[in-house]
Tab-separated table of C-alpha atoms in Angstrom:
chain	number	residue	atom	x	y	z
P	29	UNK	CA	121.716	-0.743	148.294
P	30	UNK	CA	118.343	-0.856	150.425
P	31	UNK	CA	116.105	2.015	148.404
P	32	UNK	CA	112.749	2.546	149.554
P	33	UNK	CA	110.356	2.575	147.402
P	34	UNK	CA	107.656	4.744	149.585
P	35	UNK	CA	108.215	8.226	147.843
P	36	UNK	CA	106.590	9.249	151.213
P	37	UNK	CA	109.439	8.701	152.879
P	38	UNK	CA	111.718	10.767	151.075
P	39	UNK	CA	108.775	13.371	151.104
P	40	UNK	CA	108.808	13.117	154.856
P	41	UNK	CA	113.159	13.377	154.658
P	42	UNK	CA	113.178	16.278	152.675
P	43	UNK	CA	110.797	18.136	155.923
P	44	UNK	CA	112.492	16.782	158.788
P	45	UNK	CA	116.319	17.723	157.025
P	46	UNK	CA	114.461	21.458	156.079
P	47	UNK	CA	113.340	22.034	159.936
P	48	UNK	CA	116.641	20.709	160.993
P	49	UNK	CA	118.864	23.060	158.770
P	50	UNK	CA	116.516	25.683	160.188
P	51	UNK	CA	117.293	25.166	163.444
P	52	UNK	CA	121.111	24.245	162.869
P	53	UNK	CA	120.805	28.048	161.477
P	54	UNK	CA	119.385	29.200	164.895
P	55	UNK	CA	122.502	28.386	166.620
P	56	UNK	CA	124.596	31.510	168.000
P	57	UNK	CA	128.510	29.961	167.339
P	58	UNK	CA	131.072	30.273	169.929
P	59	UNK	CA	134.422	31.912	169.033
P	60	UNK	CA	137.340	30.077	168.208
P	61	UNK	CA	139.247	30.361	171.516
P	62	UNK	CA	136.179	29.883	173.328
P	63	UNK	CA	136.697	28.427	177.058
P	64	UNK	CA	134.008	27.115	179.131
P	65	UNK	CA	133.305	27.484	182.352
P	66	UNK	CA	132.507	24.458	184.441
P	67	UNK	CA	128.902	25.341	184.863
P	68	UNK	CA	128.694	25.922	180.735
P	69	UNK	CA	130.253	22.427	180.485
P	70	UNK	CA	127.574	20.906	182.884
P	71	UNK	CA	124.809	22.860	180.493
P	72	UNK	CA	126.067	21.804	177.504
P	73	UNK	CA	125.176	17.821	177.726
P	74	UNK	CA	121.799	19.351	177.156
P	75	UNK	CA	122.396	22.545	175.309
P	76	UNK	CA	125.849	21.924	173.806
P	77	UNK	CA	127.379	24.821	171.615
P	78	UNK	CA	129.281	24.857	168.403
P	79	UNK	CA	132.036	26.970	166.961
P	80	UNK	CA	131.368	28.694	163.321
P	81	UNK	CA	133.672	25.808	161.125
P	82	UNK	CA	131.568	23.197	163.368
P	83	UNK	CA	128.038	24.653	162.394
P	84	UNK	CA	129.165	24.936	158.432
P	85	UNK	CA	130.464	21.235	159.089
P	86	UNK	CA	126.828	20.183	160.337
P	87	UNK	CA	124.624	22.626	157.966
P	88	UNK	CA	126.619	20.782	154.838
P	89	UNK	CA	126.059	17.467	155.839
P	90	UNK	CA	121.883	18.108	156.400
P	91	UNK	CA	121.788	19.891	152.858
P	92	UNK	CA	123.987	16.858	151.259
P	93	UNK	CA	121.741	14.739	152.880
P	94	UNK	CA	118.772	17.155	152.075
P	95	UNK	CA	120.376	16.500	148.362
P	96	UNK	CA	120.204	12.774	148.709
P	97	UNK	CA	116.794	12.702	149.453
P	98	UNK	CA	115.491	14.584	146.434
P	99	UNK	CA	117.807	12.488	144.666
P	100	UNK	CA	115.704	9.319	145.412
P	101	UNK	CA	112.426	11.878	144.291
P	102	UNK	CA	114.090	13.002	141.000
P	103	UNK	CA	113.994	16.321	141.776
P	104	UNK	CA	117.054	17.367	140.406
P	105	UNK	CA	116.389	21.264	140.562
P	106	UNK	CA	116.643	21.010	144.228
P	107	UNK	CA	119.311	18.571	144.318
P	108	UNK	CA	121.311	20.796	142.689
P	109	UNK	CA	120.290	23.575	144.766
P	110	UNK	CA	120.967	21.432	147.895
P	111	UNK	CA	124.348	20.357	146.760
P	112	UNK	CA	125.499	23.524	146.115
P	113	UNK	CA	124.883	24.775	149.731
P	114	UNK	CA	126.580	22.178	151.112
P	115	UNK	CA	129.664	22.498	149.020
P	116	UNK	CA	129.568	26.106	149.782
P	117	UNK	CA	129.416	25.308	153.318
P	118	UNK	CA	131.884	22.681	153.217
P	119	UNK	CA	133.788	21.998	150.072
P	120	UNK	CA	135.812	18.729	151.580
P	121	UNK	CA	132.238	17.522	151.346
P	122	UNK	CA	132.891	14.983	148.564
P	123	UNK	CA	129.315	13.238	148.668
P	124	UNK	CA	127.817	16.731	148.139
P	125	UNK	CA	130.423	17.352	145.011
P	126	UNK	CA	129.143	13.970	143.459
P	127	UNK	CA	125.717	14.697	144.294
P	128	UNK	CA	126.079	18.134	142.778
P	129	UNK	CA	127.821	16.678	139.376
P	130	UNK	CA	124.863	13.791	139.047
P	131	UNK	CA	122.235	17.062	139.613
P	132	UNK	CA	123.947	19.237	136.761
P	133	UNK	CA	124.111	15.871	134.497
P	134	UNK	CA	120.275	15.106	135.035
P	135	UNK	CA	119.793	19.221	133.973
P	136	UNK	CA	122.198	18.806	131.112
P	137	UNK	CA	124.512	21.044	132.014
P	138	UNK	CA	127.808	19.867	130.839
P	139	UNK	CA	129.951	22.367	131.947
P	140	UNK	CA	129.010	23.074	135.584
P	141	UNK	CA	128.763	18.889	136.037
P	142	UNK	CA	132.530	18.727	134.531
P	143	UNK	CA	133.516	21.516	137.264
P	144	UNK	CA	131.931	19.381	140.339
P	145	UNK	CA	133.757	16.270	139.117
P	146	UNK	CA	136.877	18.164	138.841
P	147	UNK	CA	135.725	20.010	142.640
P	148	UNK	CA	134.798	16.628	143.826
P	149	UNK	CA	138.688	14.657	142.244
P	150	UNK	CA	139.991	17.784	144.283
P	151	UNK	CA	139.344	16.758	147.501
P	152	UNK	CA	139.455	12.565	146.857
P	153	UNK	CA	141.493	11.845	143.854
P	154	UNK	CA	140.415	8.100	143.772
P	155	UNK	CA	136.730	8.470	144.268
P	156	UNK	CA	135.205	5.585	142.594
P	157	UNK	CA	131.731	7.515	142.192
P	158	UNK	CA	132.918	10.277	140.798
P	159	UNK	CA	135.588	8.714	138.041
P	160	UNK	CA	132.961	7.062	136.927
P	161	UNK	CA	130.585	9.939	136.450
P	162	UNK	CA	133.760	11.349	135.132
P	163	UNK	CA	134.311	8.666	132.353
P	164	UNK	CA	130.851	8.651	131.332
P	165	UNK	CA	130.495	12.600	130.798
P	166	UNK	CA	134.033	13.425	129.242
P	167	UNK	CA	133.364	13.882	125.898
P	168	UNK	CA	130.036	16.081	126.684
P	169	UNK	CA	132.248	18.396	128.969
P	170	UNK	CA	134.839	18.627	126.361
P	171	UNK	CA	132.250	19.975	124.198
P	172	UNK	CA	130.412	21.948	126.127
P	173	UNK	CA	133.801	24.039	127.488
P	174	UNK	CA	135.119	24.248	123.647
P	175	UNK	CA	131.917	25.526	122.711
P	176	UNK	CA	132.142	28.457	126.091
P	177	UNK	CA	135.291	28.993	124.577
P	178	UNK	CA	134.136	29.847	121.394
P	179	UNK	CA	131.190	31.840	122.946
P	180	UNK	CA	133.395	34.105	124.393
P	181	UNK	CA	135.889	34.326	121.945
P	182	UNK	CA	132.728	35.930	119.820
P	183	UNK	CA	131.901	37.522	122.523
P	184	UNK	CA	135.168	39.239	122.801
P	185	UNK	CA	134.929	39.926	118.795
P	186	UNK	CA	132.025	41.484	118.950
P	187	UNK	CA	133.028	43.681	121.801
P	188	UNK	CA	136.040	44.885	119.723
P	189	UNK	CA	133.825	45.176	116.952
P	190	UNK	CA	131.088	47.629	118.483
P	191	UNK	CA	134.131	49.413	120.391
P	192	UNK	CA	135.467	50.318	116.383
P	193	UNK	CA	132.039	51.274	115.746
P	194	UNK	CA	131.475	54.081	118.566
P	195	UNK	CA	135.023	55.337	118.232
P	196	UNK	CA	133.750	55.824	114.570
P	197	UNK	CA	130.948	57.255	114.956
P	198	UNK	CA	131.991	59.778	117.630
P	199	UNK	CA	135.003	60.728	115.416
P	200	UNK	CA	132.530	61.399	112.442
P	201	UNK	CA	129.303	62.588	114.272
P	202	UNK	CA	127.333	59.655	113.566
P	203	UNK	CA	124.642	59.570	115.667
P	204	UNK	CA	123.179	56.086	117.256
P	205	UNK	CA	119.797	55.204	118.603
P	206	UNK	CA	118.053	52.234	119.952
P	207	UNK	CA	114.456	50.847	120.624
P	208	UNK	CA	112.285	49.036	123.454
P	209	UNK	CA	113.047	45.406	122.544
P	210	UNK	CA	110.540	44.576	124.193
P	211	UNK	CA	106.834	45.500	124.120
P	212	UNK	CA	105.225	45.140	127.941
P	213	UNK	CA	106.509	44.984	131.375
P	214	UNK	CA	104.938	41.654	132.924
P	215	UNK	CA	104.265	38.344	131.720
P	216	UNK	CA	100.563	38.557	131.797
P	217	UNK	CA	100.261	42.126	130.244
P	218	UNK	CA	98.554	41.215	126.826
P	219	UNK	CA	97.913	43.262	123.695
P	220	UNK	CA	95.421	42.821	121.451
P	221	UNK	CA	97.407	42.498	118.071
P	222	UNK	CA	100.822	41.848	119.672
P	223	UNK	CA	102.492	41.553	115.957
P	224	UNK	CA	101.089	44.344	114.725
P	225	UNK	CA	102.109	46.695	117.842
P	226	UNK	CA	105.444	44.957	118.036
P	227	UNK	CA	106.026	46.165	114.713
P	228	UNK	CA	104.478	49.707	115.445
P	229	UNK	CA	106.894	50.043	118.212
P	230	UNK	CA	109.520	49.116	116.477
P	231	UNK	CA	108.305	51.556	113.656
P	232	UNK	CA	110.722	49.867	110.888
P	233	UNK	CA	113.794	49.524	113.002
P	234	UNK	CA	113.969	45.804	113.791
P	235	UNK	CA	116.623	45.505	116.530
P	236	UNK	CA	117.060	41.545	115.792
P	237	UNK	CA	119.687	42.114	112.665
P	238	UNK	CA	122.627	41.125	114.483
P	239	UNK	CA	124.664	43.270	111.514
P	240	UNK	CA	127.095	45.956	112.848
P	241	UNK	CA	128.388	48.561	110.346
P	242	UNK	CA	131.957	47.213	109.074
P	243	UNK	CA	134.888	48.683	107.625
P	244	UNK	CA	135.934	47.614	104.275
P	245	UNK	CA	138.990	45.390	103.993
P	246	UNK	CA	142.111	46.638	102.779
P	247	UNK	CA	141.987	50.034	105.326
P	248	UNK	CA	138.925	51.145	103.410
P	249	UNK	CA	135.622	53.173	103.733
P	250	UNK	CA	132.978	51.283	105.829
P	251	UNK	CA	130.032	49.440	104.802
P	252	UNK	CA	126.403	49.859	106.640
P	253	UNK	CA	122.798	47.706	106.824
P	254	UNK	CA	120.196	49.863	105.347
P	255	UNK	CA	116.821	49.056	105.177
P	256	UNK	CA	114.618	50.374	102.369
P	257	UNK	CA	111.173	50.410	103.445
P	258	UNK	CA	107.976	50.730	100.822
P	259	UNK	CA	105.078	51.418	103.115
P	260	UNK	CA	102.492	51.667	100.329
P	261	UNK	CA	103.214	48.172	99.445
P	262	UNK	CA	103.923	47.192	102.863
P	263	UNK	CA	107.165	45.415	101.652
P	264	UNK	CA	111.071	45.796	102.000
P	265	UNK	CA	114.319	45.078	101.102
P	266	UNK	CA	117.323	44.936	103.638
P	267	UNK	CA	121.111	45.559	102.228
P	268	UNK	CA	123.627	44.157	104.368
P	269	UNK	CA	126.543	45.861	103.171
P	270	UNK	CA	125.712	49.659	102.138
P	271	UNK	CA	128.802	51.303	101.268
P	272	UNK	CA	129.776	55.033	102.755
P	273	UNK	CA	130.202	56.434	99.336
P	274	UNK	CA	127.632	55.004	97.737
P	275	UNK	CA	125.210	57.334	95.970
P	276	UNK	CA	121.628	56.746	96.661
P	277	UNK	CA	120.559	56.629	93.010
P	278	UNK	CA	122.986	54.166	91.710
P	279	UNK	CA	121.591	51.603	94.435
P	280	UNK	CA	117.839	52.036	93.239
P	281	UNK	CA	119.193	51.980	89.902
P	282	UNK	CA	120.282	48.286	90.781
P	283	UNK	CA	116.592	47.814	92.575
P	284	UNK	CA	114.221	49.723	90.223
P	285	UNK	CA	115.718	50.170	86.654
P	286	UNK	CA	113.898	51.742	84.251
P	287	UNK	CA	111.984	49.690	82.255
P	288	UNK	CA	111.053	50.319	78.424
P	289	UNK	CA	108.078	49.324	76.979
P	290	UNK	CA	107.502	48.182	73.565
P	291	UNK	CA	107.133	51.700	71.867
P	292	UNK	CA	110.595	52.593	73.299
P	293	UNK	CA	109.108	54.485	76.350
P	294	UNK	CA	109.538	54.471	80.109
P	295	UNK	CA	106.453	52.783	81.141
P	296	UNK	CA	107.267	49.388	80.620
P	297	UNK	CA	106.816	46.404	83.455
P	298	UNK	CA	108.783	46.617	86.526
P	299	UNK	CA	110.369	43.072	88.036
P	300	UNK	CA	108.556	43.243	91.166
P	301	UNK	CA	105.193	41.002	91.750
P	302	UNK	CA	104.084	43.234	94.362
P	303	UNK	CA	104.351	46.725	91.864
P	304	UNK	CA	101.025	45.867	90.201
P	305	UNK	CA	100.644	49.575	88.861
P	306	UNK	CA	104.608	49.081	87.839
P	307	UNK	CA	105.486	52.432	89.644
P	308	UNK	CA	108.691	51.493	91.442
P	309	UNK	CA	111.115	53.189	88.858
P	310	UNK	CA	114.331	54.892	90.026
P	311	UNK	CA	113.241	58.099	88.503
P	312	UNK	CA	109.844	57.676	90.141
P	313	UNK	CA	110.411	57.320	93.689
P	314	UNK	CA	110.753	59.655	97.052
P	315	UNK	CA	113.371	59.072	99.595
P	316	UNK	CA	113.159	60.295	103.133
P	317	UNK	CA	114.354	59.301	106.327
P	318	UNK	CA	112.918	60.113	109.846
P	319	UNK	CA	114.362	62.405	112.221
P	320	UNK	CA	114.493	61.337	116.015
P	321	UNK	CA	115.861	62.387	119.410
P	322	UNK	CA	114.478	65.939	118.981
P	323	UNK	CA	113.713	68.291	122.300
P	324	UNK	CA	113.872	66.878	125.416
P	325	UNK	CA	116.682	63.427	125.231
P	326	UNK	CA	116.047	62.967	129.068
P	327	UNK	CA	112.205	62.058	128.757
P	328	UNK	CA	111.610	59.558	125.641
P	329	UNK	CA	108.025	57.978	125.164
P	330	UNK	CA	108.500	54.097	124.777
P	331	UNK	CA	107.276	53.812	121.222
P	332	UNK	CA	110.215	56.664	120.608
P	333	UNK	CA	113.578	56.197	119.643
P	334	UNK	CA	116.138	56.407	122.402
P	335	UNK	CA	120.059	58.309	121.481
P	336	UNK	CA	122.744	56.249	122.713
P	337	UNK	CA	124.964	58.169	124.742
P	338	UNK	CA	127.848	56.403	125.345
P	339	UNK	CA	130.034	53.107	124.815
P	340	UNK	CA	128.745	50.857	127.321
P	341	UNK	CA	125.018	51.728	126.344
P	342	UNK	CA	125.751	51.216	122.818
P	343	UNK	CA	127.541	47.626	124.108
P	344	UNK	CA	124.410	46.361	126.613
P	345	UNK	CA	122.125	47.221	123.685
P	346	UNK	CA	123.748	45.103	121.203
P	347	UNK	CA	124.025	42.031	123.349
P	348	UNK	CA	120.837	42.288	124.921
P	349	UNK	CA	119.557	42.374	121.171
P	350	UNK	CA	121.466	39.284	120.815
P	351	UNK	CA	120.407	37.387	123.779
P	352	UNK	CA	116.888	37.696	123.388
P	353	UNK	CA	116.997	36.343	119.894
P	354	UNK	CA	118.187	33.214	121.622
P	355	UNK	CA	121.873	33.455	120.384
P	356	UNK	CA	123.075	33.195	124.164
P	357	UNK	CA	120.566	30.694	125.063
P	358	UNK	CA	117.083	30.879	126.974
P	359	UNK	CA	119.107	31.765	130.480
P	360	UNK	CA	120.513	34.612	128.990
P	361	UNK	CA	117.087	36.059	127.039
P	362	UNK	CA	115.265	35.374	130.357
P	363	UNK	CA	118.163	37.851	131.748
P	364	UNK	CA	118.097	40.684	128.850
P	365	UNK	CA	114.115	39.828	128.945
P	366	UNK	CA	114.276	41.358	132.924
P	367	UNK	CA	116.540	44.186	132.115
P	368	UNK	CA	115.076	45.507	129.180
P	369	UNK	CA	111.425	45.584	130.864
P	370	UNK	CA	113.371	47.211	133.701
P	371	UNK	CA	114.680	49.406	131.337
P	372	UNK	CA	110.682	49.827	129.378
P	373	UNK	CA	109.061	50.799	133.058
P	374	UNK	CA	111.562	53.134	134.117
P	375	UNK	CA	110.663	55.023	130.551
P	376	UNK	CA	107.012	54.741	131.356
P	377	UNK	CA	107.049	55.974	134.537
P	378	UNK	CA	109.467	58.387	133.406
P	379	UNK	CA	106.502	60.036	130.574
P	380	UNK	CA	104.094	59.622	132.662
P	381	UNK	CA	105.167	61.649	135.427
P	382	UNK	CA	105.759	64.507	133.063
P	383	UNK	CA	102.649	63.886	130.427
P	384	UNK	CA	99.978	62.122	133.018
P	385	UNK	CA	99.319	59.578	130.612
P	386	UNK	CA	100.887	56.587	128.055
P	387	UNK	CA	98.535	57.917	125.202
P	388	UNK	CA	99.758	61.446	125.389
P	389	UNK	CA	101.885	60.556	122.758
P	390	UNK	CA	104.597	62.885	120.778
P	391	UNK	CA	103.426	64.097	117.389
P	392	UNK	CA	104.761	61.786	114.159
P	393	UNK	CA	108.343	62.275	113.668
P	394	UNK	CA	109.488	64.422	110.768
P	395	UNK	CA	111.366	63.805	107.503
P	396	UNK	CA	113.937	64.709	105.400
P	397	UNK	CA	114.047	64.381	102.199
P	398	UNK	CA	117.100	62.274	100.340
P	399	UNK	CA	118.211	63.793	96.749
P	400	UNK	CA	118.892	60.621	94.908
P	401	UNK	CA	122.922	61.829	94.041
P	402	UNK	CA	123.861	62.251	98.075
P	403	UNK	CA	125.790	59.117	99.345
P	404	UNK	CA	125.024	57.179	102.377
P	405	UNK	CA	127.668	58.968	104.414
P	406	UNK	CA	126.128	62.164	103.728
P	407	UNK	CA	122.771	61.035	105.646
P	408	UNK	CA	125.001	59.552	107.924
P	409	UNK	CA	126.225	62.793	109.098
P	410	UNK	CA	123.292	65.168	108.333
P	411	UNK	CA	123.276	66.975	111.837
P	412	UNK	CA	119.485	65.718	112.472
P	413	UNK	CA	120.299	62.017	111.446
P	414	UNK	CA	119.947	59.499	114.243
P	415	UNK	CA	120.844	55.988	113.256
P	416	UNK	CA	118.472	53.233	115.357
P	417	UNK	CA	119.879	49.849	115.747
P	418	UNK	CA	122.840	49.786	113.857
P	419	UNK	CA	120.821	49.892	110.872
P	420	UNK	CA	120.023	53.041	108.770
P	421	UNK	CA	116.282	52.997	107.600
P	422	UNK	CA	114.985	54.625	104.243
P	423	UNK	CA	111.757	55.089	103.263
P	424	UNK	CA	110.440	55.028	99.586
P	425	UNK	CA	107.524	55.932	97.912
P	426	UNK	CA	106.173	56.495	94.417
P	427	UNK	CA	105.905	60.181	93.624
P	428	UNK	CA	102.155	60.478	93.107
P	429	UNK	CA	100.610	57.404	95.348
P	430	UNK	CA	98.364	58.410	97.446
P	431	UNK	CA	100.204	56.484	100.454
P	432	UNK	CA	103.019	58.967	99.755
P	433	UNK	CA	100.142	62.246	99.825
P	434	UNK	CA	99.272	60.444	103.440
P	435	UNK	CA	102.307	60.090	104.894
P	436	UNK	CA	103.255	64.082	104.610
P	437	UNK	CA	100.003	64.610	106.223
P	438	UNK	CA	101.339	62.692	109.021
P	439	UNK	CA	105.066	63.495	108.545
P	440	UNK	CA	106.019	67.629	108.014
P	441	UNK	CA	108.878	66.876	105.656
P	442	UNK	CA	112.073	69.922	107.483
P	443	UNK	CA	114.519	69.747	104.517
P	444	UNK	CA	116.161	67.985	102.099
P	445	UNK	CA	119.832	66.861	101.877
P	446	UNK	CA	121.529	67.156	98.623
P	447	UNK	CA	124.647	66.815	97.161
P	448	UNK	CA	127.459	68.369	98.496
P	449	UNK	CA	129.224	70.398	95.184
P	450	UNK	CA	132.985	68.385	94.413
C-alpha cells in the first residue's frame, strides 16, 4: 500500500471530507417517485439532485473515508466516531464496519469491536480484513461479553435484592434515607478541606458500603450494617451483619466488656489502643441515634439527609452509589457523577429560593436516646427513625466525657426508646 507519510495530508483530508459532508448535508432530497421534467434534466448536469437512500449512500462513504483518514493520524476517538456515522448511514458499508472494529480495538473496547466484526461478517461473510481482525480479537471478546454477562446478572441480583428490601421496609415502617454523594456541582468548584467537608456532609453515613440489609437464611429474621460511631475518639467500628433481634447491650458486651482490675474491681484496662482513659465499658457508654427528615420533606438542605420515597429512588440511589465507587467502571461514575450533581443543584437552588442563602443552615439534628436492652428492630421502627444509606448509624459516648456534655449542647436529646415489656 502507498501511505503517505506527510501527516499534513491527512490533516488537510480530514477538512476537505468535513466541508464536503457539510455540504452533502445541504442537499434538499428528491422523493422516491420523483420525475423530471426535461428542463430539470438539462439543470441537473450542473446541479444534479439526489433521492434520500442516495444522499445516506454518499454521506457514508465521506465519513468512512473521513474514518480512514484519521486512521492514518491515529486518532482513533474520531475514527470511531466517523465509522459509526457511516454505518448508521449505510450499514452495507463494510469498509466503515472494519474501520469501526479496528477503532473500538485501538480504545480497548472488546465488546463493541466483537459487535462490528460480527456487523461487518453480516454484510460480507468472507471479508479477509475483517476475519482476520476477527481471529486476532476472539478470545478478548469472549471475555469481555462473559464478563457483561456477569455484570448484569449482578445487576439483576441486586435489583431483586433492593426490591426485597423496600417491600420490607414498607411492610414494617422502616424508614430509608440517602445523602449527596457528591460534594460540588462543577469540576472546578474547590473546597478548602475537601476530606474533611466530604465527611461533614456525609455526617457519618458513608454511602460507599455497598452492604444491603439481608434476610437470614433458613426463612429467618434479617440482618443489617450498623455503624457505631465514637466521636470523642474520632474512631469506629462497622458491623456488617446486625441482627433484627439483637439487643443493643449484648453487642457492646462483645465490643466493650468489662474489665477487672487487679483488686477485683471494674476499672481495669480496656482492649482498645485508642481508650487511653480506659472508659469504653459497656456499662459506661451512651447510645443515641439522630433523627432526620423532620418538617418540611419537600425542601432538604444538601448537607441534610434526604427520605426515600419510593422503589425506583431507593434503586437509582444504590447503583449510583455503586457506580461512582468505580464498580461499573469510569463511563458509568462519569454518568452517576452528572446525575447526582444534577440531583445536588436542583437541592441548592431548591433552599435557596426558600432560605436566600446556602449558610442558612437547619439547626443540628436531634437525638434519641437507645436503652442498652432494646433490639435493633426496635430503632428500626421507632416512628422518628430514618435509616440513611442502607446502613443504621449509632453513636456512642462515655457517660461523663466532656465530648458527650458537647454534643447535647449541640444535639436536644427528644426521647429515649426502651424496651418494649414481653
Amino acid at each position: 500500500k502507498n501511505v503517505a507519510k506527510n501527516l499534513t495530508y491527512y490533516r488537510d483530508a480530514v477538512n476537505h471530507y468535513y466541508e464536503a459532508y457539510h455540504w452533502a448535508n445541504r442537499i434538499t432530497p428528491k422523493d422516491e417517485d420523483f420525475v423530471p421534467t426535461p428542463e430539470e434534466l438539462l439543470a441537473a448536469e450542473d446541479e444534479p439532485f439526489f433521492t434520500e437512500k442516495e444522499l445516506d449512500e454518499m454521506r457514508s462513504i465521506i465519513c468512512a473515508n473521513c474514518a480512514l483518514a484519521h486512521m492514518c493520524l491515529k486518532n482513533w476517538g474520531f475514527v470511531r466516531d466517523e465509522a459509526k456515522k457511516a454505518v448508521d448511514f449505510n450499514p452495507t458499508n463494510v469498509k466503515a464496519w472494519y474501520r469501526l472494529a479496528k477503532a473500538h480495538q485501538m480504545l480497548q473496547n472488546w465488546e463493541e469491536a466483537g459487535n462490528a466484526i460480527d456487523s461487518g461478517l453480516e454484510q460480507s461473510s468472507n471479508n479477509k480484513e475483517l476475519l482476520q481482525l476477527q481471529k486476532l480479537l476472539a478470545e478478548k471478546v469472549r471475555k469481555a461479553r462473559l464478563h457483561r454477562q456477569q455484570r448484569e446478572r449482578a445487576r439483576a441480583e441486586r435489583t431483586s435484592r433492593i426490591k426485597d428490601v423496600w417491600r420490607y421496609c414498607k411492610e414494617e415502617d422502616i424508614a430509608l434515607g440517602r445523602v449527596s454523594l457528591v460534594a460540588t456541582v462543577k469540576d472546578d468548584e474547590c473546597e478548602e478541606n475537601e476530606a474533611d467537608s466530604m465527611e461533614q456532609r456525609w455526617h457519618h453515613h458513608y454511602p460507599h458500603t455497598g452492604q444491603l440489609p439481608k434476610r437470614q437464611q433458613g426463612g429467618g429474621g434479617w440482618t443489617w450494617p450498623v455503624l457505631f460511631v465514637y466521636p470523642s475518639h474520632r474512631q469506629s467500628d462497622f458491623i456488617e451483619h446486625f441482627a433484627e433481634d439483637e439487643i443493643i447491650a449484648l453487642r457492646m458486651a462483645q465490643m466493650f466488656p468489662e474489665q477487672e482490675d487487679e483488686d477485683g474491681g471494674g476499672d481495669g484496662e480496656t482492649e482498645m489502643p485508642w481508650d487511653y482513659n480506659n472508659e469504653f465499658r459497656c456499662s459506661n457508654l451512651a447510645v443515641y441515634f439522630e433523627v432526620h427528615c423532620e418538617g418540611d420533606d419537600k425542601v432538604i438542605h444538601p448537607d441534610s439527609v434526604e427520605r426515600l420515597k419510593d422503589q425506583g429512588s431507593a434503586m437509582r440511589f444504590y447503583e449510583s452509589s455503586r457506580a461512582l465507587k468505580g464498580d461499573e467502571g469510569p463511563e458509568m461514575a462519569n454518568v452517576a457523577r452528572c446525575m447526582e450533581r444534577k440531583h445536588l443543584h436542583n437541592q441548592r437552588k431548591a433552599w435557596i429560593k426558600k432560605h436566600g442563602s446556602l449558610w442558612s443552615k437547619p439547626d443540628p439534628c436531634p437525638v434519641i436516646q437507645v436503652h442498652p436492652a432494646v433490639t435493633l428492630g426496635q430503632i428500626l421502627r421507632h416512628k422518628r427513625s430514618v435509616v440513611p444509606n442502607f446502613l443504621m448509624t449509632l453513636i456512642l459516648f462515655p457517660a461523663n466525657h466532656p465530648a458527650h456534655y458537647d454534643f447535647l449542647k449541640d444535639h436536644k436529646c427528644i426521647g429515649i426508646v426502651e424496651p418494649k415489656d414481653t
